[in-house]
Amino acid sequence: MRSSIIAISLLLIVTIAKINGHLCILDPPQRGAKLPSPLYAGDNNCYKIASNCGGVAAGSPVASYRAGSYQTITFQQNYNHWFPSNIGYMDVAISYAGDNGQYQTLYSMQDFNAWDMVSQTNLSVPVTFPKTKCTSCVLRVRYISNNSGEPNPDFYQCSDITLH
């Protein structure tokens, strides 16, 4: 009886871990609900699997930057899905034509072994915005884990910005 309870408990923990959180944009703010503080591993605000912006509709711009300027974008890898036989990546990109427009990659990095799937890693990455101005651009952060053992290995977040 006791071993059955332990087995069921472990199964529930594994199942919950597979359905929750993976990537959040911290600065500029991502689309959707304001992120809680503290932000816990597995937060549903970080679990967006629909390309390109996690299925969250565009809103008013939340940040404005000078076109051509150097900036720092901060995001959190809320769960790590490192897969050693086909290592994935995270990138930051911009679209001038909405969620489904063409994206220009501003920064890309290889995924890493965090040694624990439940680790939360804040990343601040340098980007240089294009010199073309826009009143409604989409800044996308994407995590492509390439982890074939996961039912949903890719994660997306977007932020609505302007370049002046």
CSV table of N, CA and C in Angstrom, one decimal:
chain,number,residue,atom,x,y,z
A,1,MET,N,0.8,-1.2,0.0
A,1,MET,CA,0.0,0.0,0.0
A,1,MET,C,0.9,1.3,0.0
A,2,ARG,N,1.8,1.3,0.9
A,2,ARG,CA,2.7,2.5,1.0
A,2,ARG,C,3.5,2.7,-0.3
A,3,SER,N,4.0,1.6,-0.9
A,3,SER,CA,4.7,1.8,-2.2
A,3,SER,C,3.8,2.2,-3.3
A,4,SER,N,2.6,1.9,-3.3
A,4,SER,CA,1.6,2.4,-4.3
A,4,SER,C,1.4,3.9,-4.1
A,5,ILE,N,1.3,4.3,-2.9
A,5,ILE,CA,1.1,5.8,-2.7
A,5,ILE,C,2.3,6.5,-3.1
A,6,ILE,N,3.5,6.0,-2.8
A,6,ILE,CA,4.7,6.7,-3.2
A,6,ILE,C,4.8,6.7,-4.8
A,7,ALA,N,4.5,5.6,-5.4
A,7,ALA,CA,4.5,5.6,-6.9
A,7,ALA,C,3.6,6.5,-7.5
A,8,ILE,N,2.4,6.6,-7.0
A,8,ILE,CA,1.4,7.6,-7.5
A,8,ILE,C,1.8,9.0,-7.3
A,9,SER,N,2.4,9.3,-6.1
A,9,SER,CA,2.9,10.6,-5.8
A,9,SER,C,4.0,11.0,-6.8
A,10,LEU,N,4.9,10.1,-7.0
A,10,LEU,CA,6.0,10.4,-8.0
A,10,LEU,C,5.4,10.6,-9.4
A,11,LEU,N,4.5,9.9,-9.8
A,11,LEU,CA,3.9,10.0,-11.1
A,11,LEU,C,3.2,11.4,-11.2
A,12,LEU,N,2.5,11.8,-10.2
A,12,LEU,CA,1.9,13.2,-10.2
A,12,LEU,C,2.9,14.3,-10.3
A,13,ILE,N,4.0,14.1,-9.5
A,13,ILE,CA,5.1,15.1,-9.6
A,13,ILE,C,5.6,15.2,-11.0
A,14,VAL,N,5.9,14.1,-11.6
A,14,VAL,CA,6.5,14.1,-13.0
A,14,VAL,C,5.5,14.7,-14.0
A,15,THR,N,4.2,14.3,-13.8
A,15,THR,CA,3.2,14.9,-14.7
A,15,THR,C,3.1,16.4,-14.6
A,16,ILE,N,3.0,16.9,-13.4
A,16,ILE,CA,2.9,18.3,-13.1
A,16,ILE,C,4.2,19.0,-13.7
A,17,ALA,N,5.3,18.4,-13.5
A,17,ALA,CA,6.6,19.0,-14.1
A,17,ALA,C,6.5,19.1,-15.6
A,18,LYS,N,5.9,18.2,-16.2
A,18,LYS,CA,5.8,18.2,-17.7
A,18,LYS,C,4.8,19.2,-18.3
A,19,ILE,N,3.9,19.7,-17.5
A,19,ILE,CA,2.9,20.6,-18.0
A,19,ILE,C,3.1,22.0,-17.6
A,20,ASN,N,4.1,22.3,-16.9
A,20,ASN,CA,4.3,23.7,-16.4
A,20,ASN,C,5.6,24.3,-16.9
A,21,GLY,N,5.6,25.6,-16.8
A,21,GLY,CA,6.6,26.6,-17.1
A,21,GLY,C,7.9,26.4,-17.7
A,22,HIS,N,8.4,27.3,-18.6
A,22,HIS,CA,9.6,27.1,-19.3
A,22,HIS,C,10.4,28.4,-19.7
A,23,LEU,N,9.7,29.5,-20.0
A,23,LEU,CA,10.4,30.7,-20.5
A,23,LEU,C,9.6,31.9,-20.2
A,24,CYS,N,10.1,33.0,-19.6
A,24,CYS,CA,9.4,34.2,-19.4
A,24,CYS,C,10.4,35.4,-19.7
A,25,ILE,N,9.8,36.4,-20.3
A,25,ILE,CA,10.6,37.7,-20.6
A,25,ILE,C,10.3,38.6,-19.3
A,26,LEU,N,11.4,39.0,-18.8
A,26,LEU,CA,11.4,39.9,-17.6
A,26,LEU,C,11.5,41.4,-18.0
A,27,ASP,N,12.3,41.7,-18.9
A,27,ASP,CA,12.5,43.1,-19.3
A,27,ASP,C,12.9,43.2,-20.8
A,28,PRO,N,12.0,43.7,-21.6
A,28,PRO,CA,10.7,44.4,-21.3
A,28,PRO,C,9.7,43.4,-20.9
A,29,PRO,N,8.6,43.9,-20.3
A,29,PRO,CA,7.5,43.0,-19.8
A,29,PRO,C,6.9,42.2,-21.0
A,30,GLN,N,6.7,40.9,-20.7
A,30,GLN,CA,6.1,40.0,-21.8
A,30,GLN,C,4.6,40.3,-21.8
A,31,ARG,N,4.0,39.9,-22.9
A,31,ARG,CA,2.5,40.0,-23.1
A,31,ARG,C,1.8,39.2,-22.0
A,32,GLY,N,0.6,39.5,-21.7
A,32,GLY,CA,-0.3,38.8,-20.8
A,32,GLY,C,-0.2,39.3,-19.4
A,33,ALA,N,-0.6,38.5,-18.5
A,33,ALA,CA,-0.7,38.9,-17.1
A,33,ALA,C,0.7,39.3,-16.5
A,34,LYS,N,0.6,40.2,-15.6
A,34,LYS,CA,1.8,40.6,-14.9
A,34,LYS,C,2.4,39.4,-14.2
A,35,LEU,N,3.7,39.3,-14.3
A,35,LEU,CA,4.4,38.1,-13.6
A,35,LEU,C,4.3,38.3,-12.1
A,36,PRO,N,4.1,37.2,-11.4
A,36,PRO,CA,4.1,37.2,-9.9
A,36,PRO,C,5.6,37.4,-9.4
A,37,SER,N,5.6,37.9,-8.2
A,37,SER,CA,7.0,38.0,-7.6
A,37,SER,C,6.8,37.4,-6.2
A,38,PRO,N,7.6,36.3,-5.9
A,38,PRO,CA,8.6,35.7,-6.7
A,38,PRO,C,8.0,34.9,-7.8
A,39,LEU,N,8.7,34.7,-8.9
A,39,LEU,CA,8.3,33.8,-10.0
A,39,LEU,C,8.9,32.4,-9.7
A,40,TYR,N,8.0,31.5,-9.6
A,40,TYR,CA,8.4,30.1,-9.2
A,40,TYR,C,8.6,29.2,-10.5
A,41,ALA,N,9.5,28.2,-10.3
A,41,ALA,CA,9.7,27.3,-11.4
A,41,ALA,C,8.3,26.6,-11.7
A,42,GLY,N,8.0,26.5,-13.0
A,42,GLY,CA,6.7,25.9,-13.3
A,42,GLY,C,5.6,26.9,-13.4
A,43,ASP,N,5.8,28.2,-13.3
A,43,ASP,CA,4.7,29.2,-13.4
A,43,ASP,C,4.1,29.1,-14.8
A,44,ASN,N,2.7,29.0,-14.8
A,44,ASN,CA,2.0,28.9,-16.0
A,44,ASN,C,2.2,30.1,-17.0
A,45,ASN,N,2.5,31.3,-16.4
A,45,ASN,CA,2.8,32.4,-17.3
A,45,ASN,C,4.0,32.2,-18.2
A,46,CYS,N,4.8,31.2,-17.8
A,46,CYS,CA,6.1,30.9,-18.6
A,46,CYS,C,5.9,29.8,-19.6
A,47,TYR,N,4.7,29.2,-19.6
A,47,TYR,CA,4.5,28.0,-20.4
A,47,TYR,C,3.6,28.4,-21.6
A,48,LYS,N,4.3,28.8,-22.7
A,48,LYS,CA,3.6,29.2,-23.9
A,48,LYS,C,4.3,28.5,-25.1
A,49,ILE,N,3.5,27.6,-25.7
A,49,ILE,CA,4.1,26.7,-26.7
A,49,ILE,C,3.6,27.0,-28.1
A,50,ALA,N,2.7,27.9,-28.3
A,50,ALA,CA,2.2,28.2,-29.6
A,50,ALA,C,3.2,29.2,-30.3
A,51,SER,N,3.6,28.9,-31.5
A,51,SER,CA,4.5,29.8,-32.2
A,51,SER,C,3.6,30.9,-32.8
A,52,ASN,N,4.1,32.1,-32.8
A,52,ASN,CA,5.3,32.7,-32.5
A,52,ASN,C,5.3,33.3,-31.1
A,53,CYS,N,4.2,33.6,-30.6
A,53,CYS,CA,4.1,34.4,-29.3
A,53,CYS,C,3.2,33.7,-28.3
A,54,GLY,N,3.2,32.4,-28.3
A,54,GLY,CA,2.6,31.7,-27.2
A,54,GLY,C,1.1,31.8,-27.2
A,55,GLY,N,0.5,32.3,-28.3
A,55,GLY,CA,-1.0,32.4,-28.4
A,55,GLY,C,-1.5,33.6,-27.6
A,56,VAL,N,-0.6,34.5,-27.2
A,56,VAL,CA,-1.1,35.7,-26.5
A,56,VAL,C,-1.2,36.8,-27.4
A,57,ALA,N,-2.3,37.5,-27.5
A,57,ALA,CA,-2.6,38.5,-28.5
A,57,ALA,C,-1.7,39.7,-28.2
A,58,ALA,N,-1.4,40.4,-29.3
A,58,ALA,CA,-0.6,41.7,-29.2
A,58,ALA,C,-1.4,42.7,-28.4
A,59,GLY,N,-0.6,43.6,-27.8
A,59,GLY,CA,-1.2,44.7,-27.0
A,59,GLY,C,-0.5,46.0,-27.4
A,60,SER,N,-0.7,47.0,-26.6
A,60,SER,CA,0.0,48.2,-26.7
A,60,SER,C,1.4,48.1,-26.4
A,61,PRO,N,2.3,48.8,-27.0
A,61,PRO,CA,3.7,48.7,-26.7
A,61,PRO,C,4.0,49.0,-25.2
A,62,VAL,N,4.9,48.2,-24.7
A,62,VAL,CA,5.2,48.3,-23.2
A,62,VAL,C,6.6,48.9,-23.0
A,63,ALA,N,7.3,49.1,-24.1
A,63,ALA,CA,8.7,49.7,-24.0
A,63,ALA,C,9.0,50.3,-25.3
A,64,SER,N,9.8,51.4,-25.2
A,64,SER,CA,10.3,52.1,-26.4
A,64,SER,C,11.8,52.2,-26.4
A,65,TYR,N,12.4,52.0,-27.5
A,65,TYR,CA,13.9,52.0,-27.6
A,65,TYR,C,14.3,52.8,-28.8
A,66,ARG,N,15.5,53.4,-28.8
A,66,ARG,CA,16.0,54.1,-29.9
A,66,ARG,C,16.4,53.1,-31.0
A,67,ALA,N,16.0,53.3,-32.2
A,67,ALA,CA,16.4,52.4,-33.3
A,67,ALA,C,17.9,52.5,-33.5
A,68,GLY,N,18.5,51.3,-33.6
A,68,GLY,CA,20.0,51.2,-33.7
A,68,GLY,C,20.7,51.2,-32.4
A,69,SER,N,20.0,51.2,-31.3
A,69,SER,CA,20.6,51.3,-30.0
A,69,SER,C,21.0,49.9,-29.5
A,70,TYR,N,21.9,49.9,-28.6
A,70,TYR,CA,22.3,48.7,-27.8
A,70,TYR,C,21.5,48.6,-26.6
A,71,GLN,N,20.9,47.5,-26.3
A,71,GLN,CA,20.1,47.3,-25.1
A,71,GLN,C,20.3,45.9,-24.5
A,72,THR,N,19.8,45.7,-23.3
A,72,THR,CA,19.9,44.4,-22.6
A,72,THR,C,18.5,43.9,-22.5
A,73,ILE,N,18.3,42.7,-22.9
A,73,ILE,CA,17.0,42.0,-22.8
A,73,ILE,C,17.2,40.9,-21.7
A,74,THR,N,16.2,40.9,-20.8
A,74,THR,CA,16.3,39.9,-19.6
A,74,THR,C,15.2,39.0,-19.7
A,75,PHE,N,15.5,37.7,-19.6
A,75,PHE,CA,14.5,36.6,-19.6
A,75,PHE,C,14.9,35.5,-18.7
A,76,GLN,N,13.9,34.7,-18.4
A,76,GLN,CA,14.2,33.6,-17.5
A,76,GLN,C,13.9,32.2,-18.2
A,77,GLN,N,14.9,31.4,-18.2
A,77,GLN,CA,14.6,30.0,-18.5
A,77,GLN,C,14.0,29.3,-17.3
A,78,ASN,N,12.7,29.1,-17.3
A,78,ASN,CA,12.0,28.8,-16.1
A,78,ASN,C,12.1,27.3,-15.8
A,79,TYR,N,12.3,26.5,-16.8
A,79,TYR,CA,12.6,25.0,-16.7
A,79,TYR,C,13.7,24.8,-17.8
A,80,ASN,N,14.6,23.9,-17.5
A,80,ASN,CA,15.7,23.6,-18.5
A,80,ASN,C,15.4,22.2,-19.1
A,81,HIS,N,15.3,22.2,-20.4
A,81,HIS,CA,15.1,20.9,-21.1
A,81,HIS,C,16.3,20.5,-22.0
A,82,TRP,N,17.5,20.7,-21.4
A,82,TRP,CA,18.7,20.4,-22.1
A,82,TRP,C,18.7,18.9,-22.6
A,83,PHE,N,19.1,18.8,-23.9
A,83,PHE,CA,19.1,17.4,-24.5
A,83,PHE,C,20.4,17.2,-25.1
A,84,PRO,N,21.3,16.4,-24.5
A,84,PRO,CA,22.7,16.4,-24.9
A,84,PRO,C,22.9,15.8,-26.3
A,85,SER,N,22.0,15.0,-26.9
A,85,SER,CA,22.3,14.4,-28.2
A,85,SER,C,21.8,15.4,-29.3
A,86,ASN,N,21.1,16.4,-29.0
A,86,ASN,CA,20.7,17.4,-30.0
A,86,ASN,C,20.4,18.7,-29.3
A,87,ILE,N,21.5,19.4,-28.9
A,87,ILE,CA,21.4,20.6,-28.0
A,87,ILE,C,20.6,21.7,-28.7
A,88,GLY,N,19.7,22.3,-28.0
A,88,GLY,CA,18.8,23.3,-28.5
A,88,GLY,C,19.4,24.7,-28.3
A,89,TYR,N,18.6,25.7,-28.4
A,89,TYR,CA,19.0,27.1,-28.3
A,89,TYR,C,17.9,28.0,-27.9
A,90,MET,N,18.3,29.2,-27.5
A,90,MET,CA,17.4,30.3,-27.1
A,90,MET,C,17.8,31.5,-28.0
A,91,ASP,N,16.8,32.2,-28.5
A,91,ASP,CA,17.1,33.4,-29.3
A,91,ASP,C,16.2,34.6,-29.0
A,92,VAL,N,16.6,35.8,-29.3
A,92,VAL,CA,15.8,37.0,-29.2
A,92,VAL,C,15.8,37.5,-30.7
A,93,ALA,N,14.5,37.9,-31.1
A,93,ALA,CA,14.4,38.3,-32.5
A,93,ALA,C,13.3,39.4,-32.5
A,94,ILE,N,13.3,40.1,-33.6
A,94,ILE,CA,12.3,41.2,-33.8
A,94,ILE,C,11.6,41.0,-35.1
A,95,SER,N,10.3,41.4,-35.1
A,95,SER,CA,9.5,41.4,-36.3
A,95,SER,C,8.8,42.7,-36.5
A,96,TYR,N,8.9,43.2,-37.7
A,96,TYR,CA,8.2,44.5,-38.0
A,96,TYR,C,6.8,44.3,-38.6
A,97,ALA,N,6.4,43.0,-38.8
A,97,ALA,CA,5.2,42.7,-39.4
A,97,ALA,C,4.3,41.8,-38.6
A,98,GLY,N,4.2,42.0,-37.3
A,98,GLY,CA,3.3,41.2,-36.4
A,98,GLY,C,3.9,39.9,-36.0
A,99,ASP,N,3.1,39.1,-35.3
A,99,ASP,CA,3.5,37.8,-34.8
A,99,ASP,C,4.0,36.9,-35.8
A,100,ASN,N,3.3,36.9,-37.0
A,100,ASN,CA,3.7,35.9,-38.0
A,100,ASN,C,4.5,36.5,-39.1
A,101,GLY,N,5.1,37.6,-38.9
A,101,GLY,CA,6.0,38.2,-39.9
A,101,GLY,C,7.3,37.6,-39.8
A,102,GLN,N,8.2,38.0,-40.7
A,102,GLN,CA,9.6,37.5,-40.7
A,102,GLN,C,10.3,38.1,-39.5
A,103,TYR,N,11.1,37.3,-38.8
A,103,TYR,CA,11.9,37.7,-37.6
A,103,TYR,C,13.3,37.8,-37.9
A,104,GLN,N,13.9,38.9,-37.4
A,104,GLN,CA,15.4,39.1,-37.6
A,104,GLN,C,16.0,38.8,-36.2
A,105,THR,N,16.9,37.8,-36.2
A,105,THR,CA,17.5,37.4,-34.9
A,105,THR,C,18.5,38.4,-34.5
A,106,LEU,N,18.4,38.8,-33.2
A,106,LEU,CA,19.3,39.8,-32.6
A,106,LEU,C,20.3,39.2,-31.7
A,107,TYR,N,20.0,38.0,-31.2
A,107,TYR,CA,20.9,37.3,-30.2
A,107,TYR,C,20.5,35.8,-30.2
A,108,SER,N,21.5,34.9,-30.2
A,108,SER,CA,21.2,33.5,-30.1
A,108,SER,C,22.2,32.9,-29.2
A,109,MET,N,21.8,31.9,-28.4
A,109,MET,CA,22.8,31.2,-27.5
A,109,MET,C,22.4,29.7,-27.4
A,110,GLN,N,23.4,28.9,-27.3
A,110,GLN,CA,23.1,27.4,-27.2
A,110,GLN,C,22.6,27.1,-25.8
A,111,ASP,N,21.7,26.1,-25.7
A,111,ASP,CA,21.1,25.7,-24.4
A,111,ASP,C,22.3,25.1,-23.6
A,112,PHE,N,22.1,24.9,-22.4
A,112,PHE,CA,23.1,24.5,-21.5
A,112,PHE,C,22.6,23.4,-20.5
A,113,ASN,N,23.5,22.7,-19.9
A,113,ASN,CA,23.1,21.7,-18.9
A,113,ASN,C,23.0,22.3,-17.5
A,114,ALA,N,21.8,22.6,-17.0
A,114,ALA,CA,21.6,23.2,-15.7
A,114,ALA,C,21.7,22.2,-14.6
A,115,TRP,N,21.8,20.9,-14.9
A,115,TRP,CA,21.9,19.8,-14.0
A,115,TRP,C,20.6,19.6,-13.2
A,116,ASP,N,19.6,20.4,-13.4
A,116,ASP,CA,18.3,20.2,-12.8
A,116,ASP,C,17.2,20.8,-13.6
A,117,MET,N,16.3,20.0,-14.1
A,117,MET,CA,15.2,20.6,-15.0
A,117,MET,C,14.5,21.7,-14.3
A,118,VAL,N,14.4,21.7,-13.0
A,118,VAL,CA,13.6,22.7,-12.3
A,118,VAL,C,14.4,24.0,-12.0
A,119,SER,N,15.6,24.1,-12.5
A,119,SER,CA,16.4,25.3,-12.2
A,119,SER,C,15.8,26.5,-13.0
A,120,GLN,N,15.9,27.6,-12.4
A,120,GLN,CA,15.5,28.9,-13.0
A,120,GLN,C,16.7,29.7,-13.2
A,121,THR,N,17.0,30.1,-14.5
A,121,THR,CA,18.2,30.9,-14.8
A,121,THR,C,17.8,32.2,-15.4
A,122,ASN,N,18.1,33.3,-14.8
A,122,ASN,CA,17.9,34.6,-15.4
A,122,ASN,C,19.0,34.9,-16.3
A,123,LEU,N,18.7,35.3,-17.5
A,123,LEU,CA,19.7,35.7,-18.5
A,123,LEU,C,19.5,37.1,-19.0
A,124,SER,N,20.5,37.9,-19.0
A,124,SER,CA,20.5,39.3,-19.5
A,124,SER,C,21.5,39.3,-20.7
A,125,VAL,N,20.9,39.5,-21.9
A,125,VAL,CA,21.6,39.3,-23.2
A,125,VAL,C,21.7,40.7,-23.9
A,126,PRO,N,22.8,40.9,-24.6
A,126,PRO,CA,23.0,42.2,-25.3
A,126,PRO,C,22.3,42.0,-26.7
A,127,VAL,N,21.6,43.1,-27.1
A,127,VAL,CA,21.1,43.1,-28.5
A,127,VAL,C,21.4,44.5,-29.0
A,128,THR,N,21.5,44.6,-30.3
A,128,THR,CA,21.5,45.9,-31.0
A,128,THR,C,20.3,45.9,-31.9
A,129,PHE,N,19.4,46.8,-31.7
A,129,PHE,CA,18.2,46.9,-32.5
A,129,PHE,C,18.5,47.4,-33.9
A,130,PRO,N,17.8,47.0,-34.9
A,130,PRO,CA,18.0,47.5,-36.2
A,130,PRO,C,17.7,49.1,-36.3
A,131,LYS,N,18.2,49.7,-37.3
A,131,LYS,CA,18.1,51.2,-37.4
A,131,LYS,C,16.7,51.6,-38.0
A,132,THR,N,15.9,50.6,-38.4
A,132,THR,CA,14.6,50.9,-38.9
A,132,THR,C,13.6,51.2,-37.8
A,133,LYS,N,12.9,52.3,-37.8
A,133,LYS,CA,11.9,52.6,-36.8
A,133,LYS,C,10.6,51.8,-37.0
A,134,CYS,N,9.9,51.7,-35.9
A,134,CYS,CA,8.6,51.1,-35.9
A,134,CYS,C,7.7,51.6,-34.8
A,135,THR,N,6.4,51.7,-35.0
A,135,THR,CA,5.5,52.0,-33.9
A,135,THR,C,4.9,50.8,-33.2
A,136,SER,N,5.0,49.7,-33.8
A,136,SER,CA,4.5,48.4,-33.3
A,136,SER,C,5.3,47.2,-33.7
A,137,CYS,N,6.4,47.0,-33.0
A,137,CYS,CA,7.2,45.8,-33.4
A,137,CYS,C,7.0,44.7,-32.3
A,138,VAL,N,7.3,43.5,-32.7
A,138,VAL,CA,7.2,42.3,-31.8
A,138,VAL,C,8.6,41.9,-31.5
A,139,LEU,N,8.9,41.9,-30.2
A,139,LEU,CA,10.2,41.3,-29.7
A,139,LEU,C,9.9,39.9,-29.2
A,140,ARG,N,10.5,38.9,-29.8
A,140,ARG,CA,10.2,37.5,-29.4
A,140,ARG,C,11.4,36.9,-28.8
A,141,VAL,N,11.2,36.1,-27.7
A,141,VAL,CA,12.2,35.3,-27.1
A,141,VAL,C,11.7,33.9,-27.2
A,142,ARG,N,12.6,33.0,-27.7
A,142,ARG,CA,12.2,31.6,-28.1
A,142,ARG,C,13.2,30.6,-27.5
A,143,TYR,N,12.7,29.5,-27.0
A,143,TYR,CA,13.5,28.4,-26.5
A,143,TYR,C,13.2,27.2,-27.3
A,144,ILE,N,14.1,26.8,-28.1
A,144,ILE,CA,13.9,25.6,-28.9
A,144,ILE,C,14.8,24.5,-28.3
A,145,SER,N,14.2,23.6,-27.5
A,145,SER,CA,15.0,22.7,-26.7
A,145,SER,C,15.5,21.5,-27.5
A,146,ASN,N,14.9,21.2,-28.6
A,146,ASN,CA,15.2,20.0,-29.4
A,146,ASN,C,15.1,18.7,-28.6
A,147,ASN,N,14.4,18.7,-27.5
A,147,ASN,CA,14.3,17.6,-26.6
A,147,ASN,C,13.1,16.7,-27.1
A,148,SER,N,13.5,15.6,-27.8
A,148,SER,CA,12.5,14.7,-28.3
A,148,SER,C,11.7,13.9,-27.3
A,149,GLY,N,12.2,13.9,-26.0
A,149,GLY,CA,11.5,13.3,-25.0
A,149,GLY,C,10.4,14.1,-24.4
A,150,GLU,N,10.2,15.3,-24.8
A,150,GLU,CA,9.2,16.2,-24.3
A,150,GLU,C,8.0,16.3,-25.3
A,151,PRO,N,6.8,16.3,-24.9
A,151,PRO,CA,5.7,16.5,-25.8
A,151,PRO,C,5.6,17.9,-26.4
A,152,ASN,N,6.1,18.9,-25.7
A,152,ASN,CA,6.1,20.3,-26.2
A,152,ASN,C,7.5,20.8,-26.0
A,153,PRO,N,8.4,20.7,-26.9
A,153,PRO,CA,9.8,21.0,-26.6
A,153,PRO,C,10.2,22.5,-26.9
A,154,ASP,N,9.2,23.3,-27.5
A,154,ASP,CA,9.5,24.7,-27.9
A,154,ASP,C,8.6,25.6,-27.1
A,155,PHE,N,9.2,26.8,-26.8
A,155,PHE,CA,8.5,27.8,-25.9
A,155,PHE,C,8.7,29.2,-26.5
A,156,TYR,N,7.7,30.0,-26.4
A,156,TYR,CA,7.7,31.3,-27.0
A,156,TYR,C,7.1,32.4,-26.0
A,157,GLN,N,7.7,33.6,-26.1
A,157,GLN,CA,7.2,34.7,-25.4
A,157,GLN,C,7.4,35.9,-26.3
A,158,CYS,N,6.5,36.9,-26.2
A,158,CYS,CA,6.7,38.1,-27.0
A,158,CYS,C,6.4,39.4,-26.1
A,159,SER,N,7.0,40.5,-26.5
A,159,SER,CA,6.8,41.8,-25.9
A,159,SER,C,6.5,42.7,-27.1
A,160,ASP,N,5.6,43.6,-26.9
A,160,ASP,CA,5.3,44.6,-27.9
A,160,ASP,C,6.1,45.9,-27.6
A,161,ILE,N,6.8,46.4,-28.6
A,161,ILE,CA,7.7,47.5,-28.4
A,161,ILE,C,7.7,48.5,-29.6
A,162,THR,N,8.3,49.6,-29.4
A,162,THR,CA,8.5,50.6,-30.5
A,162,THR,C,9.9,50.9,-30.6
A,163,LEU,N,10.3,51.3,-31.8
A,163,LEU,CA,11.7,51.8,-32.0
A,163,LEU,C,11.5,53.2,-32.6
A,164,HIS,N,12.1,54.2,-32.0
A,164,HIS,CA,11.9,55.6,-32.4
A,164,HIS,C,13.3,56.1,-32.9
